[in-house]
Amino acid sequence: SVRRDQKAGGKIMKQITNIVLSGVGGQGILLASKLVSEAALLEGYDVKANEVHGMAQRGGSVIGQIRFGKKVFSPLVKLGSAHILLAMEIIESIRYAPYLSPTGLALVNTQRVIPTTVSSGQAEYPADPEGLVKQTFPRFQMADCLAIAKEAGDTRCTNTVMVGWLSNHLPFSAESWQKVLEQCIKPKFISMNLKAFALGRKIS
């Protein structure tokens, strides 16, 4: 059972914190999930992460689930129980909205990835995804994380920008995040990803 929201300095203070990551194949959800899970472990939490799953091919819908707390028994986030939904593609935020609790926070990247079903004419991409986000979530933030990643030096860092953004809402130290980035990212990409993470932390 998760206690009602308790906040200390804006950080989450719950027995168990539930996070859902959503996006499309090729956006780096697996790495983002690993960074968050490893940071929680470094901070001394029990962590259970569901394997990132969905359409493996580039452009398919993907979901990852992370739960951390004093003691966690299952990696599965129940519908309506996620404290944070981190959506790397704007329409994927709508697809996985049912996971978010009524008081949960959606962090939504405004990037649009047009799926093959749309490009082949089988489906239509919504005309006003930003409007849909505003209608769907009582609590949300939107940011153009792709543009911020470009500023860091490479659009492939969009996932790290988003983890930096997410870090503002998690009770982990800057030192833990630094360690995890250095452990999980290849040395030649470290400086770029550290910059991307720092820029993500500036999103308010």
PDB file of C-alpha atoms in Angstrom:
ATOM      1  CA  SER A   1       0.000   0.000   0.000  1.00  0.00           C
ATOM      2  CA  VAL A   2       1.294   3.409  -0.925  1.00  0.00           C
ATOM      3  CA  ARG A   3       0.797   6.235   1.504  1.00  0.00           C
ATOM      4  CA  ARG A   4      -0.793   9.470   0.353  1.00  0.00           C
ATOM      5  CA  ASP A   5       1.587  11.961  -1.249  1.00  0.00           C
ATOM      6  CA  GLN A   6       3.995  13.381   1.283  1.00  0.00           C
ATOM      7  CA  LYS A   7       6.414  15.978   0.069  1.00  0.00           C
ATOM      8  CA  ALA A   8       9.721  17.065   1.562  1.00  0.00           C
ATOM      9  CA  GLY A   9      11.345  19.863  -0.369  1.00  0.00           C
ATOM     10  CA  GLY A  10       9.380  18.869  -3.460  1.00  0.00           C
ATOM     11  CA  LYS A  11      10.866  15.365  -3.444  1.00  0.00           C
ATOM     12  CA  ILE A  12       8.817  12.193  -3.435  1.00  0.00           C
ATOM     13  CA  MET A  13       8.622  10.598   0.022  1.00  0.00           C
ATOM     14  CA  LYS A  14       6.526   7.477  -0.406  1.00  0.00           C
ATOM     15  CA  GLN A  15       6.892   3.904   0.772  1.00  0.00           C
ATOM     16  CA  ILE A  16       6.981   2.792  -2.847  1.00  0.00           C
ATOM     17  CA  THR A  17       7.429   5.071  -5.836  1.00  0.00           C
ATOM     18  CA  ASN A  18       6.034   3.903  -9.189  1.00  0.00           C
ATOM     19  CA  ILE A  19       7.408   5.241 -12.468  1.00  0.00           C
ATOM     20  CA  VAL A  20       6.242   4.400 -15.982  1.00  0.00           C
ATOM     21  CA  LEU A  21       8.380   5.297 -19.003  1.00  0.00           C
ATOM     22  CA  SER A  22       6.774   5.335 -22.429  1.00  0.00           C
ATOM     23  CA  GLY A  23       7.925   6.071 -25.943  1.00  0.00           C
ATOM     24  CA  VAL A  24       8.780   4.351 -29.172  1.00  0.00           C
ATOM     25  CA  GLY A  25      11.504   1.929 -30.174  1.00  0.00           C
ATOM     26  CA  GLY A  26      14.829   3.676 -30.782  1.00  0.00           C
ATOM     27  CA  GLN A  27      14.295   6.465 -28.217  1.00  0.00           C
ATOM     28  CA  GLY A  28      16.534   4.888 -25.578  1.00  0.00           C
ATOM     29  CA  ILE A  29      13.963   3.886 -22.962  1.00  0.00           C
ATOM     30  CA  LEU A  30      16.098   0.890 -21.960  1.00  0.00           C
ATOM     31  CA  LEU A  31      19.039   3.143 -21.009  1.00  0.00           C
ATOM     32  CA  ALA A  32      16.750   5.655 -19.265  1.00  0.00           C
ATOM     33  CA  SER A  33      15.199   2.838 -17.226  1.00  0.00           C
ATOM     34  CA  LYS A  34      18.648   1.516 -16.310  1.00  0.00           C
ATOM     35  CA  LEU A  35      19.878   4.955 -15.181  1.00  0.00           C
ATOM     36  CA  VAL A  36      16.880   5.464 -12.877  1.00  0.00           C
ATOM     37  CA  SER A  37      17.028   1.917 -11.470  1.00  0.00           C
ATOM     38  CA  GLU A  38      20.772   2.077 -10.799  1.00  0.00           C
ATOM     39  CA  ALA A  39      20.449   5.499  -9.126  1.00  0.00           C
ATOM     40  CA  ALA A  40      17.730   4.104  -6.822  1.00  0.00           C
ATOM     41  CA  LEU A  41      19.976   1.128  -5.949  1.00  0.00           C
ATOM     42  CA  LEU A  42      22.909   3.441  -5.188  1.00  0.00           C
ATOM     43  CA  GLU A  43      20.646   5.394  -2.845  1.00  0.00           C
ATOM     44  CA  GLY A  44      19.908   2.197  -0.912  1.00  0.00           C
ATOM     45  CA  TYR A  45      16.389   1.477  -2.157  1.00  0.00           C
ATOM     46  CA  ASP A  46      14.986  -1.901  -3.063  1.00  0.00           C
ATOM     47  CA  VAL A  47      14.279  -1.698  -6.801  1.00  0.00           C
ATOM     48  CA  LYS A  48      12.193  -3.787  -9.160  1.00  0.00           C
ATOM     49  CA  ALA A  49      12.141  -2.886 -12.844  1.00  0.00           C
ATOM     50  CA  ASN A  50      10.002  -4.573 -15.445  1.00  0.00           C
ATOM     51  CA  GLU A  51      11.834  -5.400 -18.646  1.00  0.00           C
ATOM     52  CA  VAL A  52      11.254  -2.663 -21.199  1.00  0.00           C
ATOM     53  CA  HIS A  53       8.886  -4.259 -23.659  1.00  0.00           C
ATOM     54  CA  GLY A  54       6.806  -3.505 -26.704  1.00  0.00           C
ATOM     55  CA  MET A  55       7.544  -3.340 -30.395  1.00  0.00           C
ATOM     56  CA  ALA A  56      11.276  -3.883 -30.684  1.00  0.00           C
ATOM     57  CA  GLN A  57      11.522  -2.312 -34.111  1.00  0.00           C
ATOM     58  CA  ARG A  58      12.177   1.412 -34.412  1.00  0.00           C
ATOM     59  CA  GLY A  59       8.920   3.309 -34.146  1.00  0.00           C
ATOM     60  CA  GLY A  60       6.898   0.727 -32.193  1.00  0.00           C
ATOM     61  CA  SER A  61       5.256   1.536 -28.846  1.00  0.00           C
ATOM     62  CA  VAL A  62       7.463   0.766 -25.812  1.00  0.00           C
ATOM     63  CA  ILE A  63       6.855   0.811 -22.048  1.00  0.00           C
ATOM     64  CA  GLY A  64       9.146   0.441 -19.034  1.00  0.00           C
ATOM     65  CA  GLN A  65       8.158   0.216 -15.349  1.00  0.00           C
ATOM     66  CA  ILE A  66      10.254   0.958 -12.253  1.00  0.00           C
ATOM     67  CA  ARG A  67       9.280   0.636  -8.594  1.00  0.00           C
ATOM     68  CA  PHE A  68      11.533   1.549  -5.677  1.00  0.00           C
ATOM     69  CA  GLY A  69      11.102   1.778  -1.917  1.00  0.00           C
ATOM     70  CA  LYS A  70      12.124   0.149   1.349  1.00  0.00           C
ATOM     71  CA  LYS A  71      10.873  -3.254   0.152  1.00  0.00           C
ATOM     72  CA  VAL A  72       9.361  -3.933  -3.275  1.00  0.00           C
ATOM     73  CA  PHE A  73       7.867  -7.312  -4.204  1.00  0.00           C
ATOM     74  CA  SER A  74       6.670  -6.809  -7.784  1.00  0.00           C
ATOM     75  CA  PRO A  75       7.983  -4.773 -10.732  1.00  0.00           C
ATOM     76  CA  LEU A  76       4.494  -4.298 -12.167  1.00  0.00           C
ATOM     77  CA  VAL A  77       2.881  -0.875 -11.895  1.00  0.00           C
ATOM     78  CA  LYS A  78      -0.889  -1.242 -11.606  1.00  0.00           C
ATOM     79  CA  LEU A  79      -3.191   0.957 -13.669  1.00  0.00           C
ATOM     80  CA  GLY A  80      -3.888   4.224 -11.877  1.00  0.00           C
ATOM     81  CA  SER A  81      -0.939   3.891  -9.496  1.00  0.00           C
ATOM     82  CA  ALA A  82       2.084   5.540 -11.194  1.00  0.00           C
ATOM     83  CA  HIS A  83       3.403   8.639  -9.462  1.00  0.00           C
ATOM     84  CA  ILE A  84       5.257   9.752 -12.590  1.00  0.00           C
ATOM     85  CA  LEU A  85       4.760   9.026 -16.281  1.00  0.00           C
ATOM     86  CA  LEU A  86       7.854   9.943 -18.302  1.00  0.00           C
ATOM     87  CA  ALA A  87       6.755  10.049 -21.952  1.00  0.00           C
ATOM     88  CA  MET A  88       9.430  10.371 -24.622  1.00  0.00           C
ATOM     89  CA  GLU A  89       6.883  10.793 -27.425  1.00  0.00           C
ATOM     90  CA  ILE A  90       3.816  12.973 -27.037  1.00  0.00           C
ATOM     91  CA  ILE A  91       1.090  10.558 -28.199  1.00  0.00           C
ATOM     92  CA  GLU A  92       2.676   7.725 -26.209  1.00  0.00           C
ATOM     93  CA  SER A  93       1.859   9.806 -23.108  1.00  0.00           C
ATOM     94  CA  ILE A  94      -1.836   9.510 -24.020  1.00  0.00           C
ATOM     95  CA  ARG A  95      -1.557   5.779 -24.755  1.00  0.00           C
ATOM     96  CA  TYR A  96      -0.159   5.059 -21.275  1.00  0.00           C
ATOM     97  CA  ALA A  97      -2.163   7.717 -19.383  1.00  0.00           C
ATOM     98  CA  PRO A  98      -4.284   5.018 -17.631  1.00  0.00           C
ATOM     99  CA  TYR A  99      -1.202   4.019 -15.601  1.00  0.00           C
ATOM    100  CA  LEU A 100      -0.918   7.437 -13.944  1.00  0.00           C
ATOM    101  CA  SER A 101      -2.594   8.005 -10.589  1.00  0.00           C
ATOM    102  CA  PRO A 102      -5.127  10.878 -10.370  1.00  0.00           C
ATOM    103  CA  THR A 103      -2.510  12.914  -8.457  1.00  0.00           C
ATOM    104  CA  GLY A 104       0.430  11.723 -10.597  1.00  0.00           C
ATOM    105  CA  LEU A 105       2.683  13.896 -12.750  1.00  0.00           C
ATOM    106  CA  ALA A 106       3.168  13.465 -16.513  1.00  0.00           C
ATOM    107  CA  LEU A 107       6.505  14.677 -17.921  1.00  0.00           C
ATOM    108  CA  VAL A 108       5.958  14.824 -21.669  1.00  0.00           C
ATOM    109  CA  ASN A 109       8.470  15.330 -24.462  1.00  0.00           C
ATOM    110  CA  THR A 110       6.706  17.199 -27.291  1.00  0.00           C
ATOM    111  CA  GLN A 111       8.574  15.194 -29.955  1.00  0.00           C
ATOM    112  CA  ARG A 112       6.322  13.544 -32.540  1.00  0.00           C
ATOM    113  CA  VAL A 113       7.333  10.203 -34.025  1.00  0.00           C
ATOM    114  CA  ILE A 114       5.008   9.273 -36.884  1.00  0.00           C
ATOM    115  CA  PRO A 115       4.350   5.509 -36.778  1.00  0.00           C
ATOM    116  CA  THR A 116       4.338   3.341 -39.895  1.00  0.00           C
ATOM    117  CA  THR A 117       0.561   2.864 -39.589  1.00  0.00           C
ATOM    118  CA  VAL A 118       0.184   6.623 -40.132  1.00  0.00           C
ATOM    119  CA  SER A 119       2.770   6.969 -42.895  1.00  0.00           C
ATOM    120  CA  SER A 120       1.158   4.026 -44.720  1.00  0.00           C
ATOM    121  CA  GLY A 121      -2.297   5.635 -44.427  1.00  0.00           C
ATOM    122  CA  GLN A 122      -3.807   3.012 -42.072  1.00  0.00           C
ATOM    123  CA  ALA A 123      -4.203   5.468 -39.196  1.00  0.00           C
ATOM    124  CA  GLU A 124      -4.173   9.200 -38.500  1.00  0.00           C
ATOM    125  CA  TYR A 125      -1.860  11.043 -36.126  1.00  0.00           C
ATOM    126  CA  PRO A 126      -3.873  13.405 -33.853  1.00  0.00           C
ATOM    127  CA  ALA A 127      -3.928  16.996 -35.127  1.00  0.00           C
ATOM    128  CA  ASP A 128      -3.389  18.609 -31.699  1.00  0.00           C
ATOM    129  CA  PRO A 129      -1.394  16.302 -29.407  1.00  0.00           C
ATOM    130  CA  GLU A 130      -0.499  19.178 -27.039  1.00  0.00           C
ATOM    131  CA  GLY A 131      -4.207  19.871 -26.591  1.00  0.00           C
ATOM    132  CA  LEU A 132      -4.799  16.183 -25.839  1.00  0.00           C
ATOM    133  CA  VAL A 133      -2.093  16.258 -23.143  1.00  0.00           C
ATOM    134  CA  LYS A 134      -3.757  19.276 -21.515  1.00  0.00           C
ATOM    135  CA  GLN A 135      -7.151  17.531 -21.558  1.00  0.00           C
ATOM    136  CA  THR A 136      -5.799  14.207 -20.291  1.00  0.00           C
ATOM    137  CA  PHE A 137      -3.530  15.078 -17.370  1.00  0.00           C
ATOM    138  CA  PRO A 138      -4.452  17.185 -14.330  1.00  0.00           C
ATOM    139  CA  ARG A 139      -0.712  17.553 -13.580  1.00  0.00           C
ATOM    140  CA  PHE A 140       1.772  17.714 -16.434  1.00  0.00           C
ATOM    141  CA  GLN A 141       4.832  19.466 -17.796  1.00  0.00           C
ATOM    142  CA  MET A 142       5.759  19.566 -21.493  1.00  0.00           C
ATOM    143  CA  ALA A 143       9.188  20.317 -22.953  1.00  0.00           C
ATOM    144  CA  ASP A 144      10.944  19.985 -26.299  1.00  0.00           C
ATOM    145  CA  CYS A 145      13.624  17.575 -25.080  1.00  0.00           C
ATOM    146  CA  LEU A 146      14.805  16.865 -28.630  1.00  0.00           C
ATOM    147  CA  ALA A 147      15.787  20.537 -29.053  1.00  0.00           C
ATOM    148  CA  ILE A 148      17.506  20.489 -25.647  1.00  0.00           C
ATOM    149  CA  ALA A 149      19.452  17.356 -26.662  1.00  0.00           C
ATOM    150  CA  LYS A 150      20.595  19.171 -29.828  1.00  0.00           C
ATOM    151  CA  GLU A 151      21.924  21.914 -27.572  1.00  0.00           C
ATOM    152  CA  ALA A 152      23.880  19.245 -25.659  1.00  0.00           C
ATOM    153  CA  GLY A 153      25.420  18.069 -28.921  1.00  0.00           C
ATOM    154  CA  ASP A 154      23.389  15.086 -30.137  1.00  0.00           C
ATOM    155  CA  THR A 155      19.676  14.283 -30.456  1.00  0.00           C
ATOM    156  CA  ARG A 156      20.474  10.744 -29.263  1.00  0.00           C
ATOM    157  CA  CYS A 157      20.861  12.291 -25.784  1.00  0.00           C
ATOM    158  CA  THR A 158      17.120  13.085 -25.623  1.00  0.00           C
ATOM    159  CA  ASN A 159      16.605  10.195 -23.185  1.00  0.00           C
ATOM    160  CA  THR A 160      19.348  11.566 -20.874  1.00  0.00           C
ATOM    161  CA  VAL A 161      17.755  15.031 -21.005  1.00  0.00           C
ATOM    162  CA  MET A 162      14.519  13.403 -19.863  1.00  0.00           C
ATOM    163  CA  VAL A 163      16.214  11.502 -17.034  1.00  0.00           C
ATOM    164  CA  GLY A 164      17.708  14.831 -15.899  1.00  0.00           C
ATOM    165  CA  TRP A 165      14.212  16.315 -15.956  1.00  0.00           C
ATOM    166  CA  LEU A 166      12.826  13.349 -14.013  1.00  0.00           C
ATOM    167  CA  SER A 167      15.641  13.668 -11.440  1.00  0.00           C
ATOM    168  CA  ASN A 168      14.069  16.910 -10.192  1.00  0.00           C
ATOM    169  CA  HIS A 169      11.182  14.821  -8.866  1.00  0.00           C
ATOM    170  CA  LEU A 170      13.181  11.991  -7.272  1.00  0.00           C
ATOM    171  CA  PRO A 171      14.984  11.953  -3.897  1.00  0.00           C
ATOM    172  CA  PHE A 172      18.422  10.973  -5.264  1.00  0.00           C
ATOM    173  CA  SER A 173      21.644  12.947  -4.805  1.00  0.00           C
ATOM    174  CA  ALA A 174      23.533  14.632  -7.646  1.00  0.00           C
ATOM    175  CA  GLU A 175      26.496  12.402  -6.737  1.00  0.00           C
ATOM    176  CA  SER A 176      24.476   9.234  -7.341  1.00  0.00           C
ATOM    177  CA  TRP A 177      23.286  10.467 -10.736  1.00  0.00           C
ATOM    178  CA  GLN A 178      26.870  11.393 -11.724  1.00  0.00           C
ATOM    179  CA  LYS A 179      28.147   7.935 -10.719  1.00  0.00           C
ATOM    180  CA  VAL A 180      25.372   6.164 -12.602  1.00  0.00           C
ATOM    181  CA  LEU A 181      25.924   8.172 -15.783  1.00  0.00           C
ATOM    182  CA  GLU A 182      29.637   7.369 -15.641  1.00  0.00           C
ATOM    183  CA  GLN A 183      28.930   3.662 -15.053  1.00  0.00           C
ATOM    184  CA  CYS A 184      26.252   3.175 -17.711  1.00  0.00           C
ATOM    185  CA  ILE A 185      27.467   5.340 -20.608  1.00  0.00           C
ATOM    186  CA  LYS A 186      30.471   4.704 -22.840  1.00  0.00           C
ATOM    187  CA  PRO A 187      33.410   6.994 -21.964  1.00  0.00           C
ATOM    188  CA  LYS A 188      33.405   8.808 -25.320  1.00  0.00           C
ATOM    189  CA  PHE A 189      29.768   9.865 -24.808  1.00  0.00           C
ATOM    190  CA  ILE A 190      30.032  10.800 -21.120  1.00  0.00           C
ATOM    191  CA  SER A 191      30.631  14.559 -21.408  1.00  0.00           C
ATOM    192  CA  MET A 192      27.775  14.993 -23.886  1.00  0.00           C
ATOM    193  CA  ASN A 193      25.384  13.018 -21.684  1.00  0.00           C
ATOM    194  CA  LEU A 194      26.424  14.865 -18.526  1.00  0.00           C
ATOM    195  CA  LYS A 195      25.608  18.097 -20.343  1.00  0.00           C
ATOM    196  CA  ALA A 196      22.262  16.672 -21.529  1.00  0.00           C
ATOM    197  CA  PHE A 197      21.421  15.568 -17.981  1.00  0.00           C
ATOM    198  CA  ALA A 198      22.318  18.997 -16.562  1.00  0.00           C
ATOM    199  CA  LEU A 199      20.161  20.748 -19.180  1.00  0.00           C
ATOM    200  CA  GLY A 200      17.291  18.386 -18.336  1.00  0.00           C
ATOM    201  CA  ARG A 201      17.556  19.342 -14.670  1.00  0.00           C
ATOM    202  CA  LYS A 202      16.973  22.983 -15.655  1.00  0.00           C
ATOM    203  CA  ILE A 203      13.534  22.228 -17.099  1.00  0.00           C
ATOM    204  CA  SER A 204      10.945  23.549 -14.673  1.00  0.00           C
TER     205      SER A 204
END
